[in-house]
Coordinates of C-alpha atoms in Angstrom, one line a residue:
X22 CA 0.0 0.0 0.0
X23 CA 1.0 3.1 -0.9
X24 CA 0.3 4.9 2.7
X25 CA 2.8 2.7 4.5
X26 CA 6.3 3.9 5.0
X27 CA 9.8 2.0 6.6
X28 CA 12.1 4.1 8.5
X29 CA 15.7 2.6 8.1
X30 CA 19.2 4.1 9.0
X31 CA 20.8 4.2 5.6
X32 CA 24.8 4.2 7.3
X33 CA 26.3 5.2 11.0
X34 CA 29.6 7.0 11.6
X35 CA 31.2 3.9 13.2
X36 CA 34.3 5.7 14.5
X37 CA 32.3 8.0 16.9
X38 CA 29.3 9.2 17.9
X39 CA 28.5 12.8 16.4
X40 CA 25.9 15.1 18.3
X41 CA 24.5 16.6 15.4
X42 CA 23.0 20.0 15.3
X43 CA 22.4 20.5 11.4
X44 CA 23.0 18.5 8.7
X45 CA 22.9 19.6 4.6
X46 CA 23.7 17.6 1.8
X47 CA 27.2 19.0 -0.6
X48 CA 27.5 17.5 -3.8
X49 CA 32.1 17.3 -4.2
X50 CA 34.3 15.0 -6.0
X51 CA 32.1 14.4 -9.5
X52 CA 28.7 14.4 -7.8
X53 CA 29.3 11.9 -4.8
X54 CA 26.8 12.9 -2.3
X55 CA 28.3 13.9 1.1
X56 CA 27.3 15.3 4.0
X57 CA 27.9 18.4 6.1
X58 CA 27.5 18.3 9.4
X59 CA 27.8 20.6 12.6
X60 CA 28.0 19.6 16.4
X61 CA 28.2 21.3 19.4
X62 CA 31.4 21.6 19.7
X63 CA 31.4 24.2 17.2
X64 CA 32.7 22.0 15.1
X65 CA 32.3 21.3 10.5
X66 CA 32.2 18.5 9.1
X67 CA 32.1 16.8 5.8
X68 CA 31.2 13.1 5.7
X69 CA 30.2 10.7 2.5
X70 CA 28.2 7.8 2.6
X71 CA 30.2 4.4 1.1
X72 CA 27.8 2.1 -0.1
X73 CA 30.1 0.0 -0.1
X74 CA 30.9 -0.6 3.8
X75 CA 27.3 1.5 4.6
X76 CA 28.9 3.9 6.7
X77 CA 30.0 7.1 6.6
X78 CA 33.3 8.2 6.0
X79 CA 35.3 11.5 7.0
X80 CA 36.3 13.9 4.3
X81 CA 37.1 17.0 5.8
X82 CA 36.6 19.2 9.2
X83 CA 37.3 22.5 10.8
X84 CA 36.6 24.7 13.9
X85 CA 34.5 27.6 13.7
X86 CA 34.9 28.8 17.0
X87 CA 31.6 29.8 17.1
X88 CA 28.3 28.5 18.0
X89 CA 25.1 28.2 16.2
X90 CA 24.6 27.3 12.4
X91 CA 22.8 27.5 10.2
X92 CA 23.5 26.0 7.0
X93 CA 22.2 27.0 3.5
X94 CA 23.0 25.0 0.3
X95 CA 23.8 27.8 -3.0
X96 CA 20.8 28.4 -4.5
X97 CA 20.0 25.9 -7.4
X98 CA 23.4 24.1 -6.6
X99 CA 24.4 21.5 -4.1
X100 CA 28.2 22.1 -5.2
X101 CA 28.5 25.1 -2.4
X102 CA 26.9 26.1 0.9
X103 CA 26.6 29.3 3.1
X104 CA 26.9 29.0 6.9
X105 CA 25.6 31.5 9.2
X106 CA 26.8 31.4 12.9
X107 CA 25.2 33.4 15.9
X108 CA 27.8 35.5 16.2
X109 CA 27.2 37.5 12.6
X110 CA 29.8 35.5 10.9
X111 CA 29.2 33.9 7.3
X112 CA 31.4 31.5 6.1
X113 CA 31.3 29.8 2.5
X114 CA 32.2 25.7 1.5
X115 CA 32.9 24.8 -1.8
X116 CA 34.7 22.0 -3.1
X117 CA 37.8 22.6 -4.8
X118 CA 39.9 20.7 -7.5
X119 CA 43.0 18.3 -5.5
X120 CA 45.5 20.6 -6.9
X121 CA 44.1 23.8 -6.4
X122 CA 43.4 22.4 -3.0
X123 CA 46.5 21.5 -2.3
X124 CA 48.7 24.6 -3.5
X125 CA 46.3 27.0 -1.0
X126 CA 46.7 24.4 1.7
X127 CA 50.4 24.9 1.1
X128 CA 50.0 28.4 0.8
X129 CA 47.8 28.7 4.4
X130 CA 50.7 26.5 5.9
X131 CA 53.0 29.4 4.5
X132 CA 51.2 31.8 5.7
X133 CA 50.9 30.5 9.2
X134 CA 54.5 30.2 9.5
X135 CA 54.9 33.9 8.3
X136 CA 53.5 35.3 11.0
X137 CA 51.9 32.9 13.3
X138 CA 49.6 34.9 15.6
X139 CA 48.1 37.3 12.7
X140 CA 44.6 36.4 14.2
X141 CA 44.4 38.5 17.2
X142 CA 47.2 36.3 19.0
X143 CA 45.8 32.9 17.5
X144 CA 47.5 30.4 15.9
X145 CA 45.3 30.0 13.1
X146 CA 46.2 26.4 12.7
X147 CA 45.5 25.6 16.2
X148 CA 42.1 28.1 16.2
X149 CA 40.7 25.7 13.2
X150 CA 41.5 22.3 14.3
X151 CA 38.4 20.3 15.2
X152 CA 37.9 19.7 18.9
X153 CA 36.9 17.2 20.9
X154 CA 37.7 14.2 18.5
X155 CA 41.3 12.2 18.0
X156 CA 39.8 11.9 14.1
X157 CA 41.2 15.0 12.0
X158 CA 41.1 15.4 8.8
X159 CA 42.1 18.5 7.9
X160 CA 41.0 18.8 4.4
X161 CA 39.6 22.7 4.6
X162 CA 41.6 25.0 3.4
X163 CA 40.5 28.8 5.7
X164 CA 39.6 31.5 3.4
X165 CA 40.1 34.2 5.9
X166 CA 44.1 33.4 5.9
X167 CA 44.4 32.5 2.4
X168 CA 42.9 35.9 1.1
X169 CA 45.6 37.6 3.6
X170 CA 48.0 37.0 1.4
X171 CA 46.7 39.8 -1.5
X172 CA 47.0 42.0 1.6
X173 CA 51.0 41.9 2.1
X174 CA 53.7 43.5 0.5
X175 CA 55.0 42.5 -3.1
X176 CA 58.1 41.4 -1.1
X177 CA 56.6 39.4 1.1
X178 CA 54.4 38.1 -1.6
X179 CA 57.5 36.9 -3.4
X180 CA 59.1 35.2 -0.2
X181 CA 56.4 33.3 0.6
X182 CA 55.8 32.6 -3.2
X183 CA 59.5 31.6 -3.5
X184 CA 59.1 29.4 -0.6
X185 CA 56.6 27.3 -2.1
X186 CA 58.2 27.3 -5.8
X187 CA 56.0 29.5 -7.4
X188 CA 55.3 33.0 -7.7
X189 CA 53.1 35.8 -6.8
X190 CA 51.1 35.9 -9.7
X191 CA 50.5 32.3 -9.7
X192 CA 49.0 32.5 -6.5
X193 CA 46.9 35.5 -7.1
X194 CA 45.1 33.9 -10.4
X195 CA 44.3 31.2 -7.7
X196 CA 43.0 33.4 -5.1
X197 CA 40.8 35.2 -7.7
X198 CA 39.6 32.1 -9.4
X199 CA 37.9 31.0 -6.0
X200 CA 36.4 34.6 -5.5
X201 CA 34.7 34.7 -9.0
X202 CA 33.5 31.2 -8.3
X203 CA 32.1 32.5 -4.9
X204 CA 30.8 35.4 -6.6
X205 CA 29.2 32.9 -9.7
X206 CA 27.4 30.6 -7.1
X207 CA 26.5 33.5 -4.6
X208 CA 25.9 36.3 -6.3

């Protein structure tokens, strides 16, 4: 009969228990559904459903160090998502090709060694690293420290360019790829 329903747990997050206050689905990697997720510890994270092994399996997480979300897929595209915290702050998710990823991953490590306590006297490595779990995977790269780096000097530009075999430029046509893409899904 059609007025009959089954309610059935489609996978569990084996490794721990997560107290979930908001869940969203993200489409990343060629369409493979994951999951976003936020907990009370003020914690992101992104999870993907194996079918497989029927559990869930963690992709990425970072620390917002702020409470209260609310999260907000792009309109008309599950490829990015908004989150809006209590404390006024909005932050944006959006997947990211691996090698884009990993040259602004290098670049945020760069720029953490630069000057290490640039955010008010916080080590932003230490600020955005999930809490409350042993499980990290710190597959995030943080916008707010990335987007520092249009803000230095040229020379300081080139040093930390230098120090990750590239140059200035190079790192700026990243940086202003993912801010028209922001602006494309957003905007």
């Amino acid at each position: 009969r059609a007025d009959k329903h089954i309610f059935k747990p489609l996978a569990k997050h084996t490794k721990e228990p997560i107290k979930t206050l908001d869940a969203k689905f993200l489409l990343y990697n060629k369409n493979v559904p994951g999951i976003v997720i936020t907990d009370g510890k003020r914690n992101l994270r992104v999870v993907y459903y194996n079918p497989i092994s029927d559990q869930l399996q963690d992709v990425a997480d970072i620390h917002l160090a702020t409470r209260g979300f609310q999260l907000e897929n792009a309109a008309h595209d599950l490829t990015a998502m908004t989150i809006a915290t209590q404390d006024g702050s909005m932050h944006i998710l959006m997947p990211l090709d691996e090698q884009l990823f990993r040259k602004l991953f290098a670049l945020q490590a760069a720029l953490s060694a630069f000057d290490p306590t640039n955010n008010a006297g916080l080590n932003p490595r230490a600020l955005r690293t999930i809490r409350g779990t042993p499980i990290k995977k710190k597959n995030i790269a943080d916008g707010d420290l990335i987007f520092k780096f249009c803000s230095l000097s040229y020379d300081s530009q080139r040093e930390i360019a230098e120090s990750l075999g590239t140059t200035p430029g190079k790192l700026l046509k990243d940086i202003a790829y993912i801010q028209s893409n922001i602006r494309h899904k957003f905007y």
